[in-house]
mmCIF file of C-alpha atoms and ligand atoms in Angstrom:
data_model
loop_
_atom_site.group_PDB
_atom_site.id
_atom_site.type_symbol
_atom_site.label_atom_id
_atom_site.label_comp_id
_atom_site.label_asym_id
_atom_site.label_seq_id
_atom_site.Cartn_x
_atom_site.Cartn_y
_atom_site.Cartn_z
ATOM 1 C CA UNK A 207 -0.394 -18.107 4.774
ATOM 2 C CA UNK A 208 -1.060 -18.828 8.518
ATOM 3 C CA UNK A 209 2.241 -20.827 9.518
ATOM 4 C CA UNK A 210 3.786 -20.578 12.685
ATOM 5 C CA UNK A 211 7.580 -20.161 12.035
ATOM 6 C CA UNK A 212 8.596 -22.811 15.304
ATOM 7 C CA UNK A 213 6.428 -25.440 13.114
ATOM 8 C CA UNK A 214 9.242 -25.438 10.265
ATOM 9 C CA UNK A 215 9.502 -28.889 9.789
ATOM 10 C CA UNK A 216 5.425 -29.709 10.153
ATOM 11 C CA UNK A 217 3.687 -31.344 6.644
ATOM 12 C CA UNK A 218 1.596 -28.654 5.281
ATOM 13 C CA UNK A 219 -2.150 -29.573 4.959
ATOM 14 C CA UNK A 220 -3.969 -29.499 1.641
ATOM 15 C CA UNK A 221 -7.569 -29.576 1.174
ATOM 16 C CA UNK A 222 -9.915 -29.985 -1.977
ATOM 17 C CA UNK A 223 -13.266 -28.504 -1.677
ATOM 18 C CA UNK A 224 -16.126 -27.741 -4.087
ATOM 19 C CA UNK A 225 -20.068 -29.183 -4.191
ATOM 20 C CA UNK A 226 -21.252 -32.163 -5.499
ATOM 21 C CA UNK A 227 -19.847 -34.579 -8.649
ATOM 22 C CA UNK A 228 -17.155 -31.367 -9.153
ATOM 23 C CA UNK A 229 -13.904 -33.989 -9.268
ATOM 24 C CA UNK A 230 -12.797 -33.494 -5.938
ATOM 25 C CA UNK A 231 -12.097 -37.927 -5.548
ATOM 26 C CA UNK A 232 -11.473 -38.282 -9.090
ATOM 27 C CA UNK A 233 -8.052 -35.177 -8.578
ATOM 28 C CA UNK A 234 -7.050 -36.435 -5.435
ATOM 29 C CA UNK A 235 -4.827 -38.989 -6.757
ATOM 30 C CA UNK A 236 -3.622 -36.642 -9.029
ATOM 31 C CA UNK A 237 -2.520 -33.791 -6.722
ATOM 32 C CA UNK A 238 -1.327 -36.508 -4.747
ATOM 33 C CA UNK A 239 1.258 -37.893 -7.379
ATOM 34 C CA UNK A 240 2.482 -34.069 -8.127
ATOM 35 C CA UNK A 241 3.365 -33.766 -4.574
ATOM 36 C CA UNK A 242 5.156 -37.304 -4.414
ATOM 37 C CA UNK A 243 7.030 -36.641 -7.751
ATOM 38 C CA UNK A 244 8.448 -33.301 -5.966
ATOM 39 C CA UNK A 245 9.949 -35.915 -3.016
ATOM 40 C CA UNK A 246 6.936 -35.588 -0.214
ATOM 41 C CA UNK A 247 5.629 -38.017 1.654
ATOM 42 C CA UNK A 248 1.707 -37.707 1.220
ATOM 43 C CA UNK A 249 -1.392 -38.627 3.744
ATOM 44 C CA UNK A 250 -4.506 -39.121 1.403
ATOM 45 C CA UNK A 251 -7.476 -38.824 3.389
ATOM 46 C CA UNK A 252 -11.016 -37.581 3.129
ATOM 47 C CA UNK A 253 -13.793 -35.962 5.794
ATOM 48 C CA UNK A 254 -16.433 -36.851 7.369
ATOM 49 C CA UNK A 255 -13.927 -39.985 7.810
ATOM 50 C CA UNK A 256 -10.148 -40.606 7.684
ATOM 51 C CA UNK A 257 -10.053 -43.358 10.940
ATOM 52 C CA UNK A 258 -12.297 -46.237 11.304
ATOM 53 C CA UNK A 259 -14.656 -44.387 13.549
ATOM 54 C CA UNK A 260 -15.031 -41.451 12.231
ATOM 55 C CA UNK A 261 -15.715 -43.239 8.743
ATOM 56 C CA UNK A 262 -18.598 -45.154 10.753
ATOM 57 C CA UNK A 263 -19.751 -41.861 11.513
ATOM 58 C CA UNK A 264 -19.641 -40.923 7.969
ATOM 59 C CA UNK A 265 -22.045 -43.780 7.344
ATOM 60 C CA UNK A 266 -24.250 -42.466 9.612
ATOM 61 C CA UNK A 267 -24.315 -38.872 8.585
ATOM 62 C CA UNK A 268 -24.482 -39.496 4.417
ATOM 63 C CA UNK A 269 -26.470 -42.591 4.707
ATOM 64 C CA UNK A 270 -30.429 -41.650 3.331
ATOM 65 C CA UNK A 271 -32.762 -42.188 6.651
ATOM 66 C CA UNK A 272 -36.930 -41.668 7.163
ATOM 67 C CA UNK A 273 -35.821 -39.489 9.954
ATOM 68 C CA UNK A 274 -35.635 -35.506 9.751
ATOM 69 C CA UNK A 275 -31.659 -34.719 10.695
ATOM 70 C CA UNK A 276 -31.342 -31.177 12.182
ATOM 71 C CA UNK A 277 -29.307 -29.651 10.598
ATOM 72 C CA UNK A 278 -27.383 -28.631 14.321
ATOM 73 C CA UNK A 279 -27.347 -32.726 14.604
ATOM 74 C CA UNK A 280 -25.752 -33.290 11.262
ATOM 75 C CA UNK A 281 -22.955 -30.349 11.872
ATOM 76 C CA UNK A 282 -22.366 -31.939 15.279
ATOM 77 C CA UNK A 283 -21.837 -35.273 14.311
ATOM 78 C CA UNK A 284 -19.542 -33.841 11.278
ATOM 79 C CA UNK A 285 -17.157 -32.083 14.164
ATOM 80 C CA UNK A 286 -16.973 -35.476 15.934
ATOM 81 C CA UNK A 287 -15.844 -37.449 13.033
ATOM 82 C CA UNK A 288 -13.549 -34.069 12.392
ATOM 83 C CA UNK A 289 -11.975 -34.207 15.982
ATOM 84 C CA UNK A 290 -11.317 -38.031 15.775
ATOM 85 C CA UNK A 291 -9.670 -37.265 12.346
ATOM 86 C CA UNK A 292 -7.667 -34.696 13.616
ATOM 87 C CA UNK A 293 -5.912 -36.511 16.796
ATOM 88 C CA UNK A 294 -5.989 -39.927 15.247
ATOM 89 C CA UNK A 295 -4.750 -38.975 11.288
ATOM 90 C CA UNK A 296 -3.980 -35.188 11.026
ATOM 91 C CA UNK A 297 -2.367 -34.072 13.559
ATOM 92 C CA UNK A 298 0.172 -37.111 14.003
ATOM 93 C CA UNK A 299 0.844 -37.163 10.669
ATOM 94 C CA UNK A 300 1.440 -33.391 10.094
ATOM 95 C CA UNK A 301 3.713 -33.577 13.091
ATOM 96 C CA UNK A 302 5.754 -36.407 11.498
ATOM 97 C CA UNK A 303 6.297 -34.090 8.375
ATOM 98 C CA UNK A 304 3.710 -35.910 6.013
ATOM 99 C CA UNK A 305 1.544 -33.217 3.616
ATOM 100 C CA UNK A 306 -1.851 -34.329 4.203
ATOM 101 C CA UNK A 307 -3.995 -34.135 1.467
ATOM 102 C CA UNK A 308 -7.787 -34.275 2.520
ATOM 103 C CA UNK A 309 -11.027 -34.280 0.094
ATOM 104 C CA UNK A 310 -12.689 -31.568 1.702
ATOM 105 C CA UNK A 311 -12.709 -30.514 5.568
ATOM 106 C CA UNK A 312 -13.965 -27.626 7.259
ATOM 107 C CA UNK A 313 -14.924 -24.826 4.559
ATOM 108 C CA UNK A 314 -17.637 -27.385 3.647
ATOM 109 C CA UNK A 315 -18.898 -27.083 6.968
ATOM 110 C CA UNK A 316 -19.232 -23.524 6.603
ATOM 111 C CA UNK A 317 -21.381 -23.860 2.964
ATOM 112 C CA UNK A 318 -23.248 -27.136 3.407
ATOM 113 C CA UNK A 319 -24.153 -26.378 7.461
ATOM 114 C CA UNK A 320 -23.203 -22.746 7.902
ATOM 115 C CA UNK A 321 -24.662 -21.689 4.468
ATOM 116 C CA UNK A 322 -26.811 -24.056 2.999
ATOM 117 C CA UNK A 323 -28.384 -25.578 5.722
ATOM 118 C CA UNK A 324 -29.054 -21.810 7.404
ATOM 119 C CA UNK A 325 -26.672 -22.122 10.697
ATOM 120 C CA UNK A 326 -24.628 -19.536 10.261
ATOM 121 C CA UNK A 327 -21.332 -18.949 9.955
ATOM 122 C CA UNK A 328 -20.701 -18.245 13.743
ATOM 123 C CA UNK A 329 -21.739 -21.477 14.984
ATOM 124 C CA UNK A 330 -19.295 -23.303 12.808
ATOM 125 C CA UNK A 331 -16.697 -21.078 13.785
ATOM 126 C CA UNK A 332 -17.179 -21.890 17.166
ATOM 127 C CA UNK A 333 -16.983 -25.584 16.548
ATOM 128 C CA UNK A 334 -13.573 -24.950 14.376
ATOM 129 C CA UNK A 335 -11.872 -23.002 17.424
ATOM 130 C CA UNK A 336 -12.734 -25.705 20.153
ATOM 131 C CA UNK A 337 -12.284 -28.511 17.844
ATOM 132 C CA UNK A 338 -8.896 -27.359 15.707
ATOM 133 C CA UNK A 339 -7.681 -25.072 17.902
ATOM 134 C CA UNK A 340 -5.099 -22.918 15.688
ATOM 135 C CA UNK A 341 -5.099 -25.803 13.006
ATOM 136 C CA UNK A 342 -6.290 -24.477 9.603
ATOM 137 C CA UNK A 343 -5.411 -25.782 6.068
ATOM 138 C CA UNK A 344 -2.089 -23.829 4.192
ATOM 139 C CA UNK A 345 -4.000 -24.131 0.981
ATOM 140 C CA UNK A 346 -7.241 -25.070 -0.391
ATOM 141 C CA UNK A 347 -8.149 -25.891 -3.739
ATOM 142 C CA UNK A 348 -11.301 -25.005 -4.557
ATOM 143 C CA UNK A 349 -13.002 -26.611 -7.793
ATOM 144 C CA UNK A 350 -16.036 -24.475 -8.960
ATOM 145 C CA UNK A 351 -18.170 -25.374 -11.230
ATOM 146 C CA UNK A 352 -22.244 -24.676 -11.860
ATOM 147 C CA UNK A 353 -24.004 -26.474 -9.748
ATOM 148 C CA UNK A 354 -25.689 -28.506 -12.477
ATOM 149 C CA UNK A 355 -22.653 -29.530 -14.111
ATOM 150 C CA UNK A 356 -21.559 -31.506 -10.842
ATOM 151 C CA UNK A 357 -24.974 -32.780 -9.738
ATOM 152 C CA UNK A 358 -25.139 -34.375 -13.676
ATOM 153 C CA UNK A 359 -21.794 -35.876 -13.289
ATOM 154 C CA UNK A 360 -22.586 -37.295 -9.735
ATOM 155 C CA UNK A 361 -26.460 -38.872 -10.903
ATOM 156 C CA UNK A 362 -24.215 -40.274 -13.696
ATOM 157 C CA UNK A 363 -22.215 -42.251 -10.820
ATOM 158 C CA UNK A 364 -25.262 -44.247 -9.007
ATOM 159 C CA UNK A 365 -27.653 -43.933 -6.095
ATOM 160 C CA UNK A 366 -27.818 -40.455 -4.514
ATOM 161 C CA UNK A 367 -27.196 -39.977 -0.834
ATOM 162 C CA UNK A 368 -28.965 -37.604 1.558
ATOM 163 C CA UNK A 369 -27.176 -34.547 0.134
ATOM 164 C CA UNK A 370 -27.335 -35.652 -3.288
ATOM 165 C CA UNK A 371 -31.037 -35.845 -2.969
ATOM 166 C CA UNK A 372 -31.340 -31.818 -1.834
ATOM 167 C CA UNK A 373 -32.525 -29.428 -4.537
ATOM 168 C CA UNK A 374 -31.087 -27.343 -6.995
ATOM 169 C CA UNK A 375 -31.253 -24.044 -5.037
ATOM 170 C CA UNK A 376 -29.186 -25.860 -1.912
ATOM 171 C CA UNK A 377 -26.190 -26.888 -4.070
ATOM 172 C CA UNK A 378 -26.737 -23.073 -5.343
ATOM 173 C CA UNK A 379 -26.342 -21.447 -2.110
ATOM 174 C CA UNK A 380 -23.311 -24.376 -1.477
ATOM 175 C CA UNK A 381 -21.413 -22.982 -4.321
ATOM 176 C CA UNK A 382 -22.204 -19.266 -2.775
ATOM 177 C CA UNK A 383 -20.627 -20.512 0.698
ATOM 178 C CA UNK A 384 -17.964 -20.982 -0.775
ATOM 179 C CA UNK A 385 -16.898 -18.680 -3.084
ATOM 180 C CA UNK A 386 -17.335 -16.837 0.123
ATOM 181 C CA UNK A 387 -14.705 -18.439 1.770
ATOM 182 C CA UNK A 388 -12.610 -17.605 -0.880
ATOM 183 C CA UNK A 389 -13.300 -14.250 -1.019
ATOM 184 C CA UNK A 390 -12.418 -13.960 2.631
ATOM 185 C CA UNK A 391 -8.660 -15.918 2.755
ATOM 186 C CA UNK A 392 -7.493 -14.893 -0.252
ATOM 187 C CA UNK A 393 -4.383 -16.384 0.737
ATOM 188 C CA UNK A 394 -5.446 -19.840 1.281
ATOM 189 C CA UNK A 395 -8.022 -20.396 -1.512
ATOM 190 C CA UNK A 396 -7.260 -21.263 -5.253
ATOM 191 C CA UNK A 397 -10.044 -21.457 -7.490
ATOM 192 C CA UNK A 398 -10.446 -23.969 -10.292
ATOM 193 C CA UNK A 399 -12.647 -23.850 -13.129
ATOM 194 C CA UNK A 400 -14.252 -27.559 -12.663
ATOM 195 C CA UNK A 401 -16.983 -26.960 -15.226
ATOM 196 C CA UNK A 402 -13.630 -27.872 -17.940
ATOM 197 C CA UNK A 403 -12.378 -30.924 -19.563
ATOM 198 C CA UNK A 404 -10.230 -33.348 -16.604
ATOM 199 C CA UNK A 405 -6.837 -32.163 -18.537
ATOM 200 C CA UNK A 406 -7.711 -28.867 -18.298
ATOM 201 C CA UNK A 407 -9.030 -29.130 -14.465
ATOM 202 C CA UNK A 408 -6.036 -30.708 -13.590
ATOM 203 C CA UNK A 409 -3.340 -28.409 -15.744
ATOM 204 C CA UNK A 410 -4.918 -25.910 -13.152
ATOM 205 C CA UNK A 411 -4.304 -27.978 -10.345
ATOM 206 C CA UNK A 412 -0.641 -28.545 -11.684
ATOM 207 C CA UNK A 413 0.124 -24.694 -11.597
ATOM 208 C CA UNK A 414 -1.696 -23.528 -8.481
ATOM 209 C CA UNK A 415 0.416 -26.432 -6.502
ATOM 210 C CA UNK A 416 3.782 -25.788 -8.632
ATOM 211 C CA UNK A 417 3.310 -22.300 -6.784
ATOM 212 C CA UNK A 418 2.703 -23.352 -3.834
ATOM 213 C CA UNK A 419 5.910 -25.964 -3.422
ATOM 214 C CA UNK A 420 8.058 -23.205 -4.898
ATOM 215 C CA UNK A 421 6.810 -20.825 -2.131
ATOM 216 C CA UNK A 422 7.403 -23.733 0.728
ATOM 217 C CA UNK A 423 10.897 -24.074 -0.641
ATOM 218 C CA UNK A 424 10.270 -27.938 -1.988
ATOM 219 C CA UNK A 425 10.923 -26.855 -6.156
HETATM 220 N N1 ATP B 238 -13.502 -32.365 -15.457
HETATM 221 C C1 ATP B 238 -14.368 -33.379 -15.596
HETATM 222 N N2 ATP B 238 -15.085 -33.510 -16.720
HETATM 223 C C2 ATP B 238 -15.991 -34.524 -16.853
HETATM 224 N N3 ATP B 238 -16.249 -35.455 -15.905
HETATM 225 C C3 ATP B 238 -15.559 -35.376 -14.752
HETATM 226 C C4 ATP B 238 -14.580 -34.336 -14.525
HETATM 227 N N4 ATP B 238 -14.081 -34.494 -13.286
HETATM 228 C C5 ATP B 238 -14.697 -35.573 -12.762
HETATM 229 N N5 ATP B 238 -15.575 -36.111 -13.628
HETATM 230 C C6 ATP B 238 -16.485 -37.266 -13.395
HETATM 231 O O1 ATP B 238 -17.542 -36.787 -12.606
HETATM 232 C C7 ATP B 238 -17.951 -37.763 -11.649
HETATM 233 C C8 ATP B 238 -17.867 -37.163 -10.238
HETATM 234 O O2 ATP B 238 -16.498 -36.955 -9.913
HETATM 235 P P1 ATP B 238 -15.958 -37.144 -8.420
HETATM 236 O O3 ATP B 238 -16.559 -38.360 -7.808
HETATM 237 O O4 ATP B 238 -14.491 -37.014 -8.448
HETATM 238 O O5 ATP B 238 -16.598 -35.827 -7.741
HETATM 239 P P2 ATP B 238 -16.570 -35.412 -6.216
HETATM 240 O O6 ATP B 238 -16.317 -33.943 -6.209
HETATM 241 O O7 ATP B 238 -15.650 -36.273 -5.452
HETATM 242 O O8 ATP B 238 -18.085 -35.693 -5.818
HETATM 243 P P3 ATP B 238 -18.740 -35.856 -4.328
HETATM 244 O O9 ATP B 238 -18.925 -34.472 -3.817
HETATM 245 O O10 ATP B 238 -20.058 -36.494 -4.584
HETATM 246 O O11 ATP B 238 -17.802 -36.684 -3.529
HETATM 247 C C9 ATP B 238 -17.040 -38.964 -11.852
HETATM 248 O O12 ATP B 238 -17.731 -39.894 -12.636
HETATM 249 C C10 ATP B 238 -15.838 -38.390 -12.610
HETATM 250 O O13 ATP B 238 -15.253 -39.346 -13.453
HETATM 251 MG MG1 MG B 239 -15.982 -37.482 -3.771
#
């Protein structure tokens, strides 16, 4: 796991990825209480957002429009919500020893822009190094689930934004993006069945972040 040894007393950074209606919101409370209950101090936050800005920015970038969005528009205007995130929440808060726990961040660039959208992976890459710099999460939960099974659970919620209203085959080659990502940092990326009953998602969740506090030394 990519953590420089000088940064000892930094908050690790936890993110919770995954497509559409998959439970990301609905487990971030819950991580969040497993990591208070084992004596950390925890950041909840969420992307595009996290400071007043960048959440306006958010409006602008979710919000349905008549206007076509490039998709090189929408991945900018995600990376300027990210860097405002980063120096005004993140960064400050990792730095005071906080865990920051994020519903989802940069591998969703790579599937929604990079992947489903047709960028590329290089171009968001590009945008992560001058943007982050070395700053990369220390683990990322990922929770997978058919892309169906989310997009029935988010119609069930209300009004679709501009991603919700994208086909079937986008939120397919979402999914693909990131099970990519997965592939490639091993070390980073847990995978959770999200297609399961909430107990079950979150008895998951429970083990794969029991690990990781017993391998940062906090159980
Ligand atoms: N394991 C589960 N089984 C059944 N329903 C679930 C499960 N997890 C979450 N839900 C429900 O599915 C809906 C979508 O969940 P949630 O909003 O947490 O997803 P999300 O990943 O945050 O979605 P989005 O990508 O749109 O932000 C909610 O109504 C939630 O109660
Ligand atoms: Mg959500």
């Amino acid at each position: 796991m990519k953590q420089p040894v000088a940064d000892h007393a930094r908050g690790r950074f936890i993110t919770l990825e995954g497509g559409e209606g998959v439970g990301k919101s609905t487990n971030l409370g819950f991580v969040a209480g497993l990591l208070t209950a084992a004596g950390l101090d925890v950041q909840l936050t969420r992307e595009p957002g996290g400071t007043p800005l960048a959440e306006r920015v958010r409006q602008l970038i979710v919000a349905p429009s008549g206007e076509q969005v490039p998709p090189i528009a929408e991945l900018l205007l995600i990376f300027a919500a990210r860097s405002l995130h980063l120096e005004g929440l993140i960064r400050p808060a990792l730095a005071a020893g906080r865990w920051v726990l994020c519903d989802r961040f940069t591998d969703a660039s790579y599937a929604y822009q990079g992947r489903a959208r047709g960028l590329g992976d290089e171009t968001v890459a590009w945008l992560e190094a001058r943007v982050q710099g070395e700053l990369r999460p220390d683990l990322t939960l990922l929770l997978d689930a058919d892309p169906a099974v989310g997009l029935a659970r988010a119609g069930a919620r209300g009004a679709a934004d501009r991603f919700e209203q994208e086909r079937l085959e986008f939120f397919t080659r979402v999914r693909e993006g990131y099970l990519a990502r997965a592939a490639a940092e091993p070390a980073r990326f847990r995978l959770v069945d999200a297609s399961r009953p909430l107990e079950d998602v979150q008895q998951q969740l429970r083990n794969h972040i029991q690990e990781f506090l017993q391998v940062n030394g906090k159980i």
